[in-house]
XYZ file of C-alpha atoms in Angstrom:
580
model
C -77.320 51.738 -102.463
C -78.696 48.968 -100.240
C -75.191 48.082 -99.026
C -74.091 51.481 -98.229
C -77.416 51.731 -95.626
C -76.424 49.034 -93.889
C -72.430 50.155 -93.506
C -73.809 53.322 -92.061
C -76.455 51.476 -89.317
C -73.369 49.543 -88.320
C -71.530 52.513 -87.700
C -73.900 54.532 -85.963
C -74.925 51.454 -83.672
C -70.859 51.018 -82.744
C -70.833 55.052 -81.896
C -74.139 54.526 -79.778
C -72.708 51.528 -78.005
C -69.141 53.418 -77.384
C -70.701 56.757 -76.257
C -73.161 54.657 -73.355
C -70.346 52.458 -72.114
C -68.120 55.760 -71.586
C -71.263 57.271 -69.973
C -71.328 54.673 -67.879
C -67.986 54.552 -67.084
C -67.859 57.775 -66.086
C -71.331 58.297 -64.681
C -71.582 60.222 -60.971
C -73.273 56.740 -59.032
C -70.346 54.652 -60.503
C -67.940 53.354 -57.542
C -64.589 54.257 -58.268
C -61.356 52.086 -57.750
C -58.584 53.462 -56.473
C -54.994 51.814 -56.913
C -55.484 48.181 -56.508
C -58.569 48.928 -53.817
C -61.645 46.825 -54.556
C -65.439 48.358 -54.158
C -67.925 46.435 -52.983
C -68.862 42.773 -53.802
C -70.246 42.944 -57.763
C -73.162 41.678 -59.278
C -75.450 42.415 -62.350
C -76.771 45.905 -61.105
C -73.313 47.019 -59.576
C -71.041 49.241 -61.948
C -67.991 47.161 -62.975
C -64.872 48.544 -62.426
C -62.861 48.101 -65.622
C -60.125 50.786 -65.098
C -56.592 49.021 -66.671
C -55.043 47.628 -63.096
C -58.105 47.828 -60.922
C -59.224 45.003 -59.138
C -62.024 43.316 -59.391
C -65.428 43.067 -57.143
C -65.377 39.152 -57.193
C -62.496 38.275 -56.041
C -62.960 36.726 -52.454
C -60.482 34.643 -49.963
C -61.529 31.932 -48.053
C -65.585 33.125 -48.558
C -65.093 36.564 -47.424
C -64.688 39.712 -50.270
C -61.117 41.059 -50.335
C -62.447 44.847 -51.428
C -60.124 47.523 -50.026
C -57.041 44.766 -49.412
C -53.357 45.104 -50.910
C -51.836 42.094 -52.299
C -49.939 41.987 -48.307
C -53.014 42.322 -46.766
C -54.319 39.200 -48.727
C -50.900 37.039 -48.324
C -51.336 37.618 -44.192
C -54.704 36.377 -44.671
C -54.236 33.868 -46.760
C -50.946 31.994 -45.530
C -50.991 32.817 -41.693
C -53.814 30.100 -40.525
C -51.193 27.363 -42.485
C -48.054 28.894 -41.084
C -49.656 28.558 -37.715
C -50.975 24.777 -38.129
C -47.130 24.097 -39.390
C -45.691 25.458 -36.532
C -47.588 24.344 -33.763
C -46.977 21.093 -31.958
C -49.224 18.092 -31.264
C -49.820 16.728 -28.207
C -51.183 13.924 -26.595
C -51.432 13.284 -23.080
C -52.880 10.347 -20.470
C -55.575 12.253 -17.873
C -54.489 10.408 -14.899
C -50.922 10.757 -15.531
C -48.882 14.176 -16.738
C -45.496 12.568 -17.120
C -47.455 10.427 -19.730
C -47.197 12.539 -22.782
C -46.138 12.374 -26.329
C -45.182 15.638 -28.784
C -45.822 15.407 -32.739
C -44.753 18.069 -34.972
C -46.930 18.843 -38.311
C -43.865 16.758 -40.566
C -44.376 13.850 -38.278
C -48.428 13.760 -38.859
C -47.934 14.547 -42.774
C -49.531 18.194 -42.351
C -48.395 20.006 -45.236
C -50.027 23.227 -47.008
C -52.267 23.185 -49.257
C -53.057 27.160 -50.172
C -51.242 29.081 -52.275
C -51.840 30.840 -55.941
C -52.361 34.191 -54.338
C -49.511 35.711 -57.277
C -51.727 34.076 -60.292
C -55.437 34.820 -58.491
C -54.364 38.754 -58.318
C -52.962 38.547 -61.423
C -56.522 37.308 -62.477
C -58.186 39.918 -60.374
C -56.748 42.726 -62.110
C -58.121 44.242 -64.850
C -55.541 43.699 -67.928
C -54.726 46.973 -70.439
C -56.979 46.855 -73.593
C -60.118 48.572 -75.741
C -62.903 49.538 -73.837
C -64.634 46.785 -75.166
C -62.120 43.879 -74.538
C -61.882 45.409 -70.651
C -65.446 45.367 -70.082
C -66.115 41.972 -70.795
C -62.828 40.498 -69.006
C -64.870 41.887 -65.671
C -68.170 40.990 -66.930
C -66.687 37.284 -67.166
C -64.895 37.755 -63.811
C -68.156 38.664 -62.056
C -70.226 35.863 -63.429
C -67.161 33.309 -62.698
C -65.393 34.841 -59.130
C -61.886 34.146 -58.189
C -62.569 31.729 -54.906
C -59.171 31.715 -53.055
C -58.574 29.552 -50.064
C -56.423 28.749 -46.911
C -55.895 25.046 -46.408
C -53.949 22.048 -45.523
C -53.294 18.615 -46.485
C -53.665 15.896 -44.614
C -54.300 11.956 -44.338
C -56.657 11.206 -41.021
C -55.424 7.841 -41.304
C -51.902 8.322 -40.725
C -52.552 11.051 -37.706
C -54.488 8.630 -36.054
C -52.204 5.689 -36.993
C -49.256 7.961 -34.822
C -51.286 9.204 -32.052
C -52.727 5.392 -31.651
C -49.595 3.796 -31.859
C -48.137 6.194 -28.831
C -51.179 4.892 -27.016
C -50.945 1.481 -27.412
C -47.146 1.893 -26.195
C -48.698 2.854 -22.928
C -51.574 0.349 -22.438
C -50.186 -2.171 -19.901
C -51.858 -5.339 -18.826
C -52.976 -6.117 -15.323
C -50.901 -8.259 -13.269
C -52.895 -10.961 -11.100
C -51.668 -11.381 -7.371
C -50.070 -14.391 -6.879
C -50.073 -16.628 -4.453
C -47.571 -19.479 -3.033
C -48.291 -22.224 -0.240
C -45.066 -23.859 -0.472
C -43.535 -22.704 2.824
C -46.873 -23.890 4.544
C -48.465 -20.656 5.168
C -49.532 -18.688 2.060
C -47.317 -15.966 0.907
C -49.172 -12.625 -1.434
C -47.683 -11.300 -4.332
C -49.844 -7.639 -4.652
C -51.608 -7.036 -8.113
C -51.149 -4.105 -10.459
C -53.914 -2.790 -12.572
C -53.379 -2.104 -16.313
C -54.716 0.493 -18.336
C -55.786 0.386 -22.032
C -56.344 4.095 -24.329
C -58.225 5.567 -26.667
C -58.333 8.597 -28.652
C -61.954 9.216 -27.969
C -63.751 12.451 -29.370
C -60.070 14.649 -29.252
C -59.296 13.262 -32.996
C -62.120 14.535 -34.211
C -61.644 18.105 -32.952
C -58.424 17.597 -34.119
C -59.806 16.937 -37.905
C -62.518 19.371 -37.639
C -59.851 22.251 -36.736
C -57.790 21.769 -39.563
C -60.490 21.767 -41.971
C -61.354 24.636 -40.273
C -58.261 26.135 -39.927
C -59.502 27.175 -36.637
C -55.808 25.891 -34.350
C -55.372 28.271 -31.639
C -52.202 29.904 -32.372
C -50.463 28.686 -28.948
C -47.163 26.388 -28.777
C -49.226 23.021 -28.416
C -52.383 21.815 -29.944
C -53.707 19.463 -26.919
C -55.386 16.107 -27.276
C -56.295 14.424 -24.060
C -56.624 10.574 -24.366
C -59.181 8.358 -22.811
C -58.211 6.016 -20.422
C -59.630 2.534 -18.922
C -58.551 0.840 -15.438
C -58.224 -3.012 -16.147
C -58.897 -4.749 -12.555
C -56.572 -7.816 -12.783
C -58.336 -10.949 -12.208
C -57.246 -11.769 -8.818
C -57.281 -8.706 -6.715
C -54.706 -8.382 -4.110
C -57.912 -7.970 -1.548
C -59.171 -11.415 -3.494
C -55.656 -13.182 -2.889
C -55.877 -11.965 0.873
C -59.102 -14.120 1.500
C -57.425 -17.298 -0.377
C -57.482 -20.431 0.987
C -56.787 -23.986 -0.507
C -59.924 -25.046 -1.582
C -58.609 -28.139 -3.694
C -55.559 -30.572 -3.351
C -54.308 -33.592 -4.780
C -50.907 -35.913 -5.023
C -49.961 -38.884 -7.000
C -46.193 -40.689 -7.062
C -44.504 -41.834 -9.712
C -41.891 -44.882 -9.689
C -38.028 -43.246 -8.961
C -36.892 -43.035 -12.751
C -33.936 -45.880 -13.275
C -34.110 -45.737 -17.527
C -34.238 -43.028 -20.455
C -37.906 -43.776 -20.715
C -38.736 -43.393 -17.157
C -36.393 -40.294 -16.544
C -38.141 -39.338 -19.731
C -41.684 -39.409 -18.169
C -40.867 -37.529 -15.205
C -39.823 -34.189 -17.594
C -42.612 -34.442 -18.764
C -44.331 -34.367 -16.045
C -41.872 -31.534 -14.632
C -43.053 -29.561 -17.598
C -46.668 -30.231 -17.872
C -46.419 -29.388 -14.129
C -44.867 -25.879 -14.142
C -46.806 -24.765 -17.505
C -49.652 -25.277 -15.105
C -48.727 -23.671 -12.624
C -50.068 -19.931 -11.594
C -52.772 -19.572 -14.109
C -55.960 -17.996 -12.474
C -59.409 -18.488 -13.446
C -62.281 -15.823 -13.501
C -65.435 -16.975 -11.893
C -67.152 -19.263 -14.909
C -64.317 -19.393 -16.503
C -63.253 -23.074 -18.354
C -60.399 -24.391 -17.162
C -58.550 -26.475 -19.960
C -55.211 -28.499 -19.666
C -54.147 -28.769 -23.177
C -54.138 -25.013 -22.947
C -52.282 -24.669 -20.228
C -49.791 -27.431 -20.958
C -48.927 -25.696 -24.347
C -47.944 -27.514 -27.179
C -46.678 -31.177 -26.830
C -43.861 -31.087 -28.697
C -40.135 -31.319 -28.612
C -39.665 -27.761 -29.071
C -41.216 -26.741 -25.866
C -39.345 -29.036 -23.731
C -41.623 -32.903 -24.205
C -40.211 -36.612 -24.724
C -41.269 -39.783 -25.684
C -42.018 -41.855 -22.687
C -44.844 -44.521 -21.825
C -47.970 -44.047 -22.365
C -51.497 -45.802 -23.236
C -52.710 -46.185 -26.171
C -55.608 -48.126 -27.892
C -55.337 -51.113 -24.903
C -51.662 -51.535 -24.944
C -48.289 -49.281 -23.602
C -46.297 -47.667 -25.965
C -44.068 -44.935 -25.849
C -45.288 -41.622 -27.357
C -44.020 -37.906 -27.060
C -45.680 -36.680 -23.722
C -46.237 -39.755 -22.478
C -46.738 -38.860 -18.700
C -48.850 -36.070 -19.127
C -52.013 -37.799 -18.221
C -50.941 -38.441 -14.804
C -51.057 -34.521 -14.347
C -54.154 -34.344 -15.636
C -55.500 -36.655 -13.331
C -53.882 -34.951 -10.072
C -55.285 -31.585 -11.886
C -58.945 -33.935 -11.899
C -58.631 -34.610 -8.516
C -58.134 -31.797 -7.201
C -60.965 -30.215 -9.120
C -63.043 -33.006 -7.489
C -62.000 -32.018 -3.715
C -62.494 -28.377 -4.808
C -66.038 -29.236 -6.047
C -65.844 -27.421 -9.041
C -67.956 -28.306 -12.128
C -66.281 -31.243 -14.685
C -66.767 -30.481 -18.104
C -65.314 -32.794 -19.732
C -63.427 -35.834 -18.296
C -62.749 -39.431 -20.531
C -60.925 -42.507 -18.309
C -57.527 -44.457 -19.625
C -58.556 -47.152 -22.087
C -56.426 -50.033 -19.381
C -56.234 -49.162 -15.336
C -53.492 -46.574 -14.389
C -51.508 -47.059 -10.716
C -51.399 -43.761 -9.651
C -55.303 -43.623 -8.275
C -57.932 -46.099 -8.252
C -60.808 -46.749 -10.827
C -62.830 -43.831 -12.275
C -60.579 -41.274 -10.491
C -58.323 -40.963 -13.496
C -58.313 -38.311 -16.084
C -56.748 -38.298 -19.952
C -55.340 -36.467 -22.531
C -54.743 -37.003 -26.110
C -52.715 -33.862 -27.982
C -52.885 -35.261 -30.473
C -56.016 -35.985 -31.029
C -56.751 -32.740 -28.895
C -58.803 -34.692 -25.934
C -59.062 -32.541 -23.313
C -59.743 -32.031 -19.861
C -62.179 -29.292 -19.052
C -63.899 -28.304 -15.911
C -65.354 -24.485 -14.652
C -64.808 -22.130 -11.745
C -67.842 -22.344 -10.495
C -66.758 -21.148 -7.082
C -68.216 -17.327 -7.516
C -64.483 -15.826 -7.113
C -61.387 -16.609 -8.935
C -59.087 -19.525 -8.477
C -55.398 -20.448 -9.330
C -53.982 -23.259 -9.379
C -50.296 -23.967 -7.960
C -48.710 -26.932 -9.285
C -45.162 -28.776 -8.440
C -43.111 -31.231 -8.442
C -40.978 -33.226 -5.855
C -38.623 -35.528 -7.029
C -37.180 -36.700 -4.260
C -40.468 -37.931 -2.968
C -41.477 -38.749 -6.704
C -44.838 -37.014 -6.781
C -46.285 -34.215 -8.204
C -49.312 -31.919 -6.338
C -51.894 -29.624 -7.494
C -53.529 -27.226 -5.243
C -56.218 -25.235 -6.276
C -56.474 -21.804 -4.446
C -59.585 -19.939 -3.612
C -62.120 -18.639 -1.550
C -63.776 -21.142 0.394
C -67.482 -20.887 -0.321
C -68.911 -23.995 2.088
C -69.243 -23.956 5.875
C -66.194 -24.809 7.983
C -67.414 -27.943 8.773
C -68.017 -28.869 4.988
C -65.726 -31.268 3.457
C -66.029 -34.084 0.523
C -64.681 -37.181 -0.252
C -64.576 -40.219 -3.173
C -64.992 -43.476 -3.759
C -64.046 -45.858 -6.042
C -66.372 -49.240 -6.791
C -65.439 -51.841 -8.965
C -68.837 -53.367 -10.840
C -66.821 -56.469 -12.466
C -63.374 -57.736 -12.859
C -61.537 -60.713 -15.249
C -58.179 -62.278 -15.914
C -57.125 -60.677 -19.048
C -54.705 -63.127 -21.068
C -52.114 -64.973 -19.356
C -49.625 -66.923 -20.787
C -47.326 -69.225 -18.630
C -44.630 -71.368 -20.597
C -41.785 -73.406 -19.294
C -38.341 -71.753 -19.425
C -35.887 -75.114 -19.826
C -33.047 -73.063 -18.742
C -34.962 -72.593 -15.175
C -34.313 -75.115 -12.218
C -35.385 -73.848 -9.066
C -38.887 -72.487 -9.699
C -40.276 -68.869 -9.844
C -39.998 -66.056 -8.072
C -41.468 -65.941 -4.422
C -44.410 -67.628 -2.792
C -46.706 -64.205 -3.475
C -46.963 -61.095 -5.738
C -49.190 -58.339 -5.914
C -49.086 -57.725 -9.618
C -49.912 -53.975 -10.896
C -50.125 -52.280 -14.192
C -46.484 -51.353 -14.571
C -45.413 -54.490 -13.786
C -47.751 -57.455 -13.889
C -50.957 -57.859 -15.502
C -54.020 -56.295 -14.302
C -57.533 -57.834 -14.398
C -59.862 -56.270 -16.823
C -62.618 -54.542 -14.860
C -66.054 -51.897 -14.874
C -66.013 -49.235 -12.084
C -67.865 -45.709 -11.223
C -67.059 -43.049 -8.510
C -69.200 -42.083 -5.657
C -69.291 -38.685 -3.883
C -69.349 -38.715 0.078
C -70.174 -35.304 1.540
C -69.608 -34.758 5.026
C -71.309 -31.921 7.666
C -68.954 -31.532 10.813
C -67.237 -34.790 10.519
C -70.525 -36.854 10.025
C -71.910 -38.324 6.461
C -74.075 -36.861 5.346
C -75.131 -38.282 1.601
C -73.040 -40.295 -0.338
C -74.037 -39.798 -4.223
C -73.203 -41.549 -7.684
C -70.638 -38.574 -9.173
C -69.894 -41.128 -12.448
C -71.932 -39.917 -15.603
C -71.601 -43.454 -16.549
C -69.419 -46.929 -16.157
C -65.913 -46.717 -16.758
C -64.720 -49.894 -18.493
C -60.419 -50.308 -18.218
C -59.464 -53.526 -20.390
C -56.707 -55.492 -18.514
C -52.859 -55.845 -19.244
C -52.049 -59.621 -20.418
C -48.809 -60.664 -19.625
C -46.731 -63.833 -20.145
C -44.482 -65.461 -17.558
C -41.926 -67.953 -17.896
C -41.341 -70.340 -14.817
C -39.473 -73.489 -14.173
C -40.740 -77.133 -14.950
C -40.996 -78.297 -11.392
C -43.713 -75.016 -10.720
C -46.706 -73.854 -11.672
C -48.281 -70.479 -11.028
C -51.922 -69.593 -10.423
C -53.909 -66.690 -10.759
C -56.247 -65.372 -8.160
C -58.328 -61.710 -8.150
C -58.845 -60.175 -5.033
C -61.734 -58.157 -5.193
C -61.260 -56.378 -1.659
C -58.167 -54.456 -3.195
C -59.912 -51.630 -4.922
C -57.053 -51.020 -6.995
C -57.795 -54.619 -8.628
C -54.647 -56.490 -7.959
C -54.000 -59.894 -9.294
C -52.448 -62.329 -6.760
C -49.582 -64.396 -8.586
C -49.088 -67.639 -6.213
C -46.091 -70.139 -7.405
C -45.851 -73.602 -6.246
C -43.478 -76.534 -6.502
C -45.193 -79.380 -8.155
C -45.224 -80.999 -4.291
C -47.126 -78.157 -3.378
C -44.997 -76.759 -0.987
C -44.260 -73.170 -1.967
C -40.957 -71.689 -2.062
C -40.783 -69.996 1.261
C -42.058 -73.575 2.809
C -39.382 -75.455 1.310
C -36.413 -72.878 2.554
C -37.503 -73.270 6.102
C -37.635 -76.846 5.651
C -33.949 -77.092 4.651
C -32.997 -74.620 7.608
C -35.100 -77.193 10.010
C -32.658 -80.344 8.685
C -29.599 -77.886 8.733
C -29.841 -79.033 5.514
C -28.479 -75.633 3.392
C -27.401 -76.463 -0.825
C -27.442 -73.693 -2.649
C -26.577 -73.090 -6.109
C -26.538 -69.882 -8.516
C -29.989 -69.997 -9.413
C -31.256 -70.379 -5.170
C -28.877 -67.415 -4.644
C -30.323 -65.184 -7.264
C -33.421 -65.448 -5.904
C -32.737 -64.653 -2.211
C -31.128 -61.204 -3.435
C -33.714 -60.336 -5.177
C -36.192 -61.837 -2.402
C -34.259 -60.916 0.435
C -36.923 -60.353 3.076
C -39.442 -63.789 3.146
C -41.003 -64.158 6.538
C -39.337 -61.397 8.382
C -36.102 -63.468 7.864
C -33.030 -61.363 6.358
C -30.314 -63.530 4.242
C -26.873 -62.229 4.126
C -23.804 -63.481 2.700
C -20.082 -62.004 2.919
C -18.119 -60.754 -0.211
C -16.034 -64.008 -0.210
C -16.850 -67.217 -1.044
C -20.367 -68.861 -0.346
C -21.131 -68.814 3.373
C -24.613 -67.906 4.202
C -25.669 -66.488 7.474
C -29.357 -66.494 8.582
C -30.493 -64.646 11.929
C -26.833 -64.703 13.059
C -26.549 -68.217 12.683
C -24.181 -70.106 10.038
C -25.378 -72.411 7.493
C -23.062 -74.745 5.443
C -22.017 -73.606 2.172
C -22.603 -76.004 -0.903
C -19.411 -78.596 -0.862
C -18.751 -78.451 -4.773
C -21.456 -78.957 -7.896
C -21.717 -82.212 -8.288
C -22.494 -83.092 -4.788
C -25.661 -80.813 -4.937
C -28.840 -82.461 -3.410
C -31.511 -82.453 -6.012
C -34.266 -82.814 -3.974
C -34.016 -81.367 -0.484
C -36.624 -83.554 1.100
């Protein structure tokens, strides 16, 4: 009995639930959907629409409610903002310049669509044949879970902005300094160029934003303007105009006669021209071992002489401080601030104490000073090997009265005789050498001595202050050297202190004490003329002594002195031994 009750409520609550859903479904306030059209946006108080076919209310494309759209309607909406995007072409172009312009299509950037599933969203959107009850809650679950549809593309910002930045950086161009050129005496102006650098600025961004947007106009070319930037070069062609030469210097070299010599003098050649035409900005340090590059074989150095811990050796770029030191000096006439400046270790030829400047690539010792002129400054370098010297000119704008000019001294605190040895050569009979020789670093030895440099300023041709320029004392050690002479001479040693450059004086005497020169004019007194091999050497190589010139004929032994003949030697054994 108790079962049978409760079949019957079930029944009757089934008929009562069918009978108010058709009542509902059929009531007069109910919107109605016609064909595929969609009412108004649903929601728990709206009547659903769950005719077989119908659409339903929440069903929306790109935020906006497709009610009262046909599937073509909603395909023109959906896919014509990405056919656009896809279509259209990207480009870039400089402000300043129109011909300066590059053109991306969509493929190129990586634009590619991204919206689509309008066939299975109005699939979705429709309401599917069924029981009253099965149709009701497919748009009951549709309205508390819409169908979102969207229009978009896919992109990567990295790789648009990787193309658009690589076009710009294909049209950045670097400035190009004037240049300038004294060499034919009066200087000759190479104009400047500017160069430009660009950005992409805010345009990328608009760019992003309107594809996320989809908001492209639909025109044949999506424009981005780039920003650009005027680089100045660092000598003007108006700062080149006003150039003087503000700072000069020359040193010589000896006229190359070996490998090592004609060695040296490349590298001075290329230490010289890698110098050459580099400008400086106003505080700007000016470094050598920059400028000379690397010292290596690859870029054009050789081993030649050089100094090194007190003694010569040869070492690859040997040479390379003497351009250094020209570079030093003419820094010092151009009064511009020294850095950094370290002396030779012995006394170099080419300038006097404390005026010389080193370098150690190796060891990367530099030479450093700073434009400290207010304007820039560039520095021509060459090289004349005919004359055997290289210059360095420093060109700029002259920032002292006409009348201004400066000068330097050298002043030698203490010398010594480094190390001499003198030994007897047995195979020597005549003596050594002549009666006096000025000895220097290349080929003698040199004292070892202290030094500093003094600064002389003058106002309209007049001294003005003369100041201590040296941080400190310079110390050089001396060259030892050892000579060989014959047994019937000695040799002495002498400084002379008035020679700035330190000389030693090498004097050689016969053990009477007569000196070479003495004893030839003796013999030409007594018409008394014997000379042998070792006599004859040493007038070749001696051929000027006193302002007399020695010359004898290709044939035989007949010498003739100031037009006059002297006797030739009779045979070997007759040879006087001593001429007095």
């Amino acid at each position: 009995m108790m079962r049978k009750k409760i079949r019957l409520l079930l029944i009757l609550t089934a008929a009562v639930f069918i009978l108010s859903m058709a009542a509902f479904a059929d009531g007069d306030d109910a919107p109605k959907a016609e064909g595929n059209d969609v009412s108004a946006k649903g929601s728990s108080e709206e009547t659903l629409v769950i005719e077989p076919g119908s659409l339903v209310y929440d069903f929306y494309l790109n935020g906006e409610t497709m009610i009262g759209k046909s599937k073509e309607e909603i395909a023109v909406l959906l896919y014509g903002p990405i056919e656009n995007i896809l279509n259209i072409r990207y480009r870039i172009q400089s402000p300043s310049n129109p011909t300066l312009y590059a053109v991306a299509t969509s493929e190129e950037l990586g634009i590619t669509s991204a919206g689509g599933g309008l066939d299975e969203a109005y699939e979705k959107a429709t309401i599917p044949e069924g029981s009253l009850l099965a149709r009701y809650k497919y748009a009951k679950d549709l309205q508390t879970h819409p169908i979102e549809l969207e229009s978009k593309v896919e992109y990567e910002e990295d790789r648009i902005r990787a193309w658009f930045e690589g076009v710009l950086a294909g049209w950045s161009d670097e400035p190009v300094n004037a240049s300038v050129s004294s060499l034919s005496g009066d200087l000759v102006i190479t104009p400047g160029q500017n160069g430009h650098t660009y950005s992409l600025g805010d345009g990328i961004y608009f760019l992003f934003e309107d594809l996320r947007n989809l908001s492209v106009p639909e025109e044949s070319y999506y424009f981005i303007e780039a920003e650009e930037e005027t680089i100045e070069p660092e000598l003007t062609t108006q700062q080149a105009e006003a150039y003087s030469i503000i700072g000069s210097y020359t040193t010589f070299y000896t006229k190359p006669e070996t490998e090592v010599a004609f060695n040296r003098e490349q590298n001075l050649r290329t230490s010289i021209e890698n110098m050459n035409g580099h400008t400086f900005a106003d505080g700007e340090e000016i470094s050598a071992l920059t400028m000379y590059g690397p010292v290596d074989y690859e870029h054009g150095f050789r081993d030649a002489g050089t100094i090194e811990n007190g003694t010569h050796v040869d070492r690859i770029g040997g040479g390379i401080c003497q351009t250094t030191t020209t570079l030093y000096n003419a820094c010092l006439y151009a009064e511009l601030e020294i850095v950094f400046r370290d002396h030779h270790s012995m006394p170099v030829t080419y300038v006097t104490p404390s005026r010389d400047a080193m370098v150690y690539a190796a060891g990367n010792q530099d030479f450093k000073a700073r434009n400290n002129t207010g304007n820039p400054i560039t520095i021509e370098s060459f090289i004349d090997t005919e004359r055997c010297c290289i210059t360095v000119n420093l060109l700029g704008i002259e920032n002292h009265d006409s009348g201004h000019s400066v000068d330097y001294e050298s002043e030698i605190l203490t010398m010594s005789l480094p190390t001499i040895d003198s030994t007897i050569d047995p195979e020597m009979t005549i003596g050594w050498g002549a009666n006096k020789i000025e000895m220097t670093a290349n080929d003698g030895p040199t004292p070892n001595m202290t030094s500093r440099l003094w600064k002389l300023t003058y106002e309209n041709g007049e001294l003005v202050s003369r100041d201590l320029f040296s941080k400190g004392t310079d110390k050089y050690k001396g060259q030892a050297s050892a000579f060989a002479h014959a047994a019937d001479t000695v040799l002495e040693f002498t400084l002379d202190g008035e020679l700035s450059d330190g000389y030693i004086i090498v004097n050689a005497y016969f053990l009477n004490g007569v000196s070479f020169s003495d004893n030839l004019q003796k013999w030409e007194d007594e018409d008394i003329i014997a000379f042998n091999d070792e006599m004859i050497q040493l007038i070749e190589e001696y051929n000027l002594i006193n302002g007399t010139e020695y010359v004898w004929p290709d044939e035989g032994r007949h010498v003739t002195v100031d037009g006059k003949d002297l006797v030739p030697l009779p045979t070997p054994e007759e040879t006087p031994t001593d001429p007095e």
